[in-house]
Rosetta silent file (secondary structure, phi, psi, omega in degrees, C-alpha in Angstrom):
SEQUENCE: MVDTSILIDPPAESALPEETSVSAFTLAELVAGVHATHDPNERAARHDRLQRVQATLEALPFDAEAARAYGRVFAAITGAGRKARGKRAIDLLIAATALSVGLPLYTRNIGQILGNPIGKNFAGDRDGGPAFQRATRDRAKCEYRIPNR
SCORE:     score description
SCORE:     0.000 S_00000001
   1 L     0.000  139.329  177.075  109.004  102.021   95.040 S_00000001
   2 E  -110.578  146.130  177.313  107.221   99.583   92.732 S_00000001
   3 L  -100.647 -178.738 -174.086  105.646  100.484   89.426 S_00000001
   4 H   -59.179  -38.694 -177.752  102.521   99.151   87.773 S_00000001
   5 H   -61.843  -33.149  178.788  104.314   96.296   85.996 S_00000001
   6 H   -73.595  -36.151  179.328  105.417   94.826   89.338 S_00000001
   7 H   -70.705  -32.446 -179.888  101.906   95.045   90.773 S_00000001
   8 H   -79.980  -37.777 -177.869  100.421   93.323   87.722 S_00000001
   9 L  -133.319   76.394 -174.176  103.128   90.651   87.417 S_00000001
  10 L   -67.071  140.670  173.068  104.909   90.402   90.790 S_00000001
  11 L   -78.170 -176.180  175.184  108.323   88.746   91.022 S_00000001
  12 L   -56.317  141.503 -176.526  109.238   86.426   93.873 S_00000001
  13 H   -55.111  -32.939 -178.622  108.522   88.152   97.175 S_00000001
  14 H   -68.248  -15.211 -179.377  112.224   87.954   98.087 S_00000001
  15 H   -82.943   -7.604 -177.344  113.064   90.193   95.108 S_00000001
  16 L  -112.623  154.430  176.881  111.210   93.140   96.656 S_00000001
  17 L   -69.586  159.642  179.503  111.983   95.232   99.730 S_00000001
  18 L   -63.733  -41.707  178.977  109.979   94.639  102.912 S_00000001
  19 L  -112.020  134.351  179.756  108.531   98.148  102.815 S_00000001
  20 L  -146.363  174.566  179.764  107.535   99.763   99.572 S_00000001
  21 E  -146.464  177.725  175.366  105.348  102.452   98.075 S_00000001
  22 E  -130.986  162.341  172.207  103.885  103.479   94.739 S_00000001
  23 E   -83.371  153.606  173.587  103.737  106.710   92.787 S_00000001
  24 H   -58.387  -29.368  177.708  100.426  108.499   92.421 S_00000001
  25 H   -67.629  -36.419  176.423  100.913  107.816   88.687 S_00000001
  26 H   -63.825  -43.751  176.873  101.007  104.068   89.374 S_00000001
  27 H   -59.901  -42.074  178.358   97.769  104.392   91.290 S_00000001
  28 H   -62.071  -40.289  178.246   96.284  106.334   88.358 S_00000001
  29 H   -63.730  -38.885  178.458   97.309  103.570   85.942 S_00000001
  30 H   -66.808  -41.576  177.610   95.593  100.990   88.154 S_00000001
  31 H   -62.131  -46.173  179.268   92.411  103.086   88.359 S_00000001
  32 H   -61.978  -36.934 -179.546   92.393  103.543   84.573 S_00000001
  33 H   -60.551  -34.903  177.359   92.975   99.811   84.138 S_00000001
  34 H   -60.301  -39.914 -176.589   89.727   99.034   85.937 S_00000001
  35 H   -86.694   -7.792 -174.576   87.857  101.113   83.353 S_00000001
  36 L   -86.475   -6.450 -179.441   89.868   99.903   80.356 S_00000001
  37 L  -116.972  148.067  177.002   88.295   96.462   80.145 S_00000001
  38 L  -101.669   -6.229  179.720   84.769   95.429   79.228 S_00000001
  39 L   -79.395  119.509 -175.993   85.189   91.913   80.634 S_00000001
  40 H   -62.652  -35.526  178.570   83.383   91.801   84.008 S_00000001
  41 H   -68.326  -42.134  178.169   85.699   89.148   85.466 S_00000001
  42 H   -66.935  -40.921  178.136   88.811   91.082   84.477 S_00000001
  43 H   -59.868  -42.919  178.859   87.299   94.314   85.776 S_00000001
  44 H   -63.105  -42.119  178.965   86.627   92.621   89.145 S_00000001
  45 H   -64.203  -42.537  179.200   90.201   91.306   89.312 S_00000001
  46 H   -66.997  -37.999  178.535   91.620   94.748   88.496 S_00000001
  47 H   -65.558  -40.077  177.471   89.340   96.408   91.041 S_00000001
  48 H   -61.452  -45.230  178.204   90.482   93.909   93.679 S_00000001
  49 H   -60.211  -46.163  179.426   94.149   94.668   92.873 S_00000001
  50 H   -58.373  -45.905 -179.257   93.473   98.409   93.103 S_00000001
  51 H   -63.799  -39.826  178.176   91.794   98.037   96.498 S_00000001
  52 H   -63.970  -42.293  179.378   94.680   95.925   97.858 S_00000001
  53 H   -64.572  -46.091 -179.874   97.242   98.502   96.683 S_00000001
  54 H   -62.171  -33.337 -178.233   95.262  101.393   98.157 S_00000001
  55 H   -79.907  -23.575 -171.316   94.928   99.568  101.469 S_00000001
  56 H  -117.909  -21.059 -175.413   98.558   98.503  101.809 S_00000001
  57 L  -119.599  139.737  175.659  100.881  100.881   99.933 S_00000001
  58 E   -75.842  132.648  175.833  101.506  104.585  100.341 S_00000001
  59 E   -95.245  113.048 -179.068  100.981  106.564   97.124 S_00000001
  60 E   -81.334  135.245 -177.342  103.712  109.208   96.893 S_00000001
  61 L   -75.770  160.372  171.305  102.636  112.488   95.277 S_00000001
  62 L   -94.548  101.356 -174.825  104.207  114.152   92.279 S_00000001
  63 L  -110.917 -167.817 -177.367  105.390  117.358   93.915 S_00000001
  64 H   -62.119  -38.688  178.499  107.847  120.150   93.092 S_00000001
  65 H   -65.815  -39.417  176.735  110.870  117.970   93.937 S_00000001
  66 H   -65.543  -36.159  177.430  109.541  115.220   91.640 S_00000001
  67 H   -63.179  -41.312  177.243  109.062  117.827   88.896 S_00000001
  68 H   -65.870  -40.336  177.661  112.720  118.831   89.230 S_00000001
  69 H   -63.354  -37.913  177.583  113.739  115.157   89.166 S_00000001
  70 H   -60.782  -39.249  176.820  111.642  114.691   86.014 S_00000001
  71 H   -58.940  -40.843  178.818  113.658  117.456   84.374 S_00000001
  72 H   -68.920  -41.122  177.914  116.870  115.541   85.134 S_00000001
  73 H   -63.702  -46.683  179.626  115.391  112.251   83.869 S_00000001
  74 H   -57.790  -46.584 -179.536  114.077  113.978   80.732 S_00000001
  75 H   -62.615  -41.323  179.453  117.472  115.582   80.061 S_00000001
  76 H   -65.298  -42.195 -178.463  119.303  112.265   80.495 S_00000001
  77 H   -69.195  -49.877 -178.596  116.915  110.405   78.190 S_00000001
  78 H   -70.130  -30.766  176.499  116.773  113.039   75.447 S_00000001
  79 H   -64.789  -24.152  177.568  120.495  113.678   75.801 S_00000001
  80 L   -90.797    6.426  177.549  121.018  110.043   74.874 S_00000001
  81 L    81.746   17.590 -179.538  118.911  110.555   71.733 S_00000001
  82 L  -105.891  158.917  178.537  115.832  108.766   73.065 S_00000001
  83 L   -83.407  138.490  179.128  112.239  109.951   73.183 S_00000001
  84 L  -112.410   11.227 -178.787  110.856  110.964   76.555 S_00000001
  85 L  -115.942 -175.024  177.894  107.275  111.440   75.440 S_00000001
  86 L    72.119 -140.948 -176.217  104.467  109.141   74.320 S_00000001
  87 L   -59.170  -28.406 -177.018  104.123  105.702   75.925 S_00000001
  88 H   -77.933  -18.695 -170.544  107.301  106.234   77.937 S_00000001
  89 H   -58.055  -47.992 -178.493  106.143  109.492   79.609 S_00000001
  90 H   -65.434  -38.870  177.870  104.235  107.988   82.543 S_00000001
  91 H   -60.922  -38.343  178.812  107.062  105.544   83.251 S_00000001
  92 H   -70.139  -34.214  176.186  109.498  108.471   83.389 S_00000001
  93 H   -67.134  -37.727  175.606  107.191  110.386   85.739 S_00000001
  94 H   -64.774  -44.690  178.407  107.091  107.321   88.006 S_00000001
  95 H   -61.149  -40.902  178.982  110.894  107.103   87.855 S_00000001
  96 H   -64.183  -37.137  177.259  111.162  110.801   88.704 S_00000001
  97 H   -61.938  -45.782  178.192  108.919  110.306   91.730 S_00000001
  98 H   -62.326  -45.982 -179.847  111.217  107.540   93.001 S_00000001
  99 H   -59.220  -40.697 -175.458  114.301  109.625   92.268 S_00000001
 100 H   -65.951  -24.293  179.308  112.898  112.632   94.110 S_00000001
 101 L  -110.120    8.048  175.277  112.562  110.684   97.362 S_00000001
 102 L    72.955   27.911  179.637  115.746  108.632   96.946 S_00000001
 103 L  -105.245  145.076  170.574  114.069  105.278   96.404 S_00000001
 104 L   -70.489  151.517  177.900  115.016  102.584   93.886 S_00000001
 105 E  -104.541  122.807  176.227  112.330  101.831   91.331 S_00000001
 106 E   -95.445  120.943 -174.787  111.304   98.209   90.944 S_00000001
 107 L  -150.148  158.775  170.278  109.992   97.642   87.423 S_00000001
 108 L  -105.150    5.421 -175.131  109.747   95.124   84.614 S_00000001
 109 L  -111.013   38.558 -176.920  109.882   97.951   82.046 S_00000001
 110 H   -57.828  -48.725  179.756  113.543   98.897   82.118 S_00000001
 111 H   -62.583  -36.709  179.608  113.859   98.883   78.340 S_00000001
 112 H   -69.124  -37.547 -179.554  110.620  100.826   77.970 S_00000001
 113 H   -72.233  -50.851 -175.126  111.735  103.413   80.493 S_00000001
 114 H   -98.798  -14.796 -176.250  115.279  103.858   79.297 S_00000001
 115 L    63.845   36.647 -169.611  115.089  102.386   75.815 S_00000001
 116 L  -141.399  144.555  178.459  118.241  100.536   76.705 S_00000001
 117 L   -62.303  153.387 -178.856  119.331   96.901   77.090 S_00000001
 118 L   -59.039  138.966  175.344  119.433   95.519   80.610 S_00000001
 119 L    76.608    1.852  179.981  122.563   96.231   82.606 S_00000001
 120 L   -98.453  152.873  176.821  123.919   98.828   80.185 S_00000001
 121 L   -82.478  163.584  177.274  124.679  102.427   81.012 S_00000001
 122 L  -132.390  174.435 -179.679  122.983  105.303   79.258 S_00000001
 123 L    58.098   33.130  175.559  123.684  108.931   78.433 S_00000001
 124 L    69.957   18.725 -174.322  127.258  108.056   77.482 S_00000001
 125 L   -95.092   89.316 -174.037  128.078  107.115   81.060 S_00000001
 126 L   -81.670  -21.709 -173.613  130.582  104.286   80.665 S_00000001
 127 L  -100.229   10.465 -179.667  132.032  104.302   84.173 S_00000001
 128 L    71.352   27.419 -179.444  128.835  103.980   86.209 S_00000001
 129 L   -69.697 -141.725 -170.309  129.118  107.604   87.292 S_00000001
 130 L   -71.920  -19.110 -178.603  126.221  109.860   88.215 S_00000001
 131 L  -122.030   96.338  179.000  123.819  108.883   85.421 S_00000001
 132 E  -154.227  166.578  174.919  123.314  105.152   85.124 S_00000001
 133 E  -129.639  147.328  175.832  120.844  102.378   85.604 S_00000001
 134 E  -126.591  152.228  178.300  121.266   98.934   87.070 S_00000001
 135 E  -145.131  147.060  175.109  118.918   95.990   86.909 S_00000001
 136 L   -77.058  166.715 -177.662  118.726   92.553   88.453 S_00000001
 137 L   -62.485  -29.463 -179.791  118.654   89.519   86.192 S_00000001
 138 L   -87.949   11.789  175.556  114.916   89.077   86.602 S_00000001
 139 L    58.791   31.721 -178.484  114.433   92.681   85.417 S_00000001
 140 L   -94.282  -17.445 -172.932  112.625   93.599   88.606 S_00000001
 141 E  -129.694  136.882  176.357  114.756   96.511   89.756 S_00000001
 142 E  -135.789  118.284  178.758  115.937   99.670   88.097 S_00000001
 143 E  -106.213  130.372  177.664  117.902  102.252   90.088 S_00000001
 144 E   -99.517  130.606  173.505  118.303  105.735   88.710 S_00000001
 145 E  -125.938   97.384 -178.687  121.383  107.751   89.592 S_00000001
 146 L  -123.178  134.050 -173.915  121.057  111.138   87.996 S_00000001
 147 L   -63.106  145.963  173.747  122.975  114.135   89.317 S_00000001
 148 L   -77.758  122.892  179.198  121.143  116.812   91.280 S_00000001
 149 L  -135.409    0.000    0.000  121.301  120.036   89.297 S_00000001
């Protein structure tokens, strides 16, 4: 699954999987982005991006399983003493959507999502156990491994 940051600033094509999807929240961010600018050229570019995403990528819904996954993400983030609300909230909902369907999340916002330096574990998980994140050097991929509870 790719998030909004990847759609706006795509990495090299080889850094992404052949088949991918987006969260309904990512689609919502793209729709809002069209309306967030008053520049007609920028609005046209954003509208074009939105249409390409809608035509080519499946938007996965935020369902009951994603809600349960969000609870696990929220607990891991707040358990590590970080805020899970505010600007980070939509990113965490996108991460929960990916987690709920077992997909890695490709993002450029690892620090924004986890509030953590690249390649470091969070929630006190030093051994790479059930709650950790990994990222590639170009910061394009973030995989969440949070236990099912």
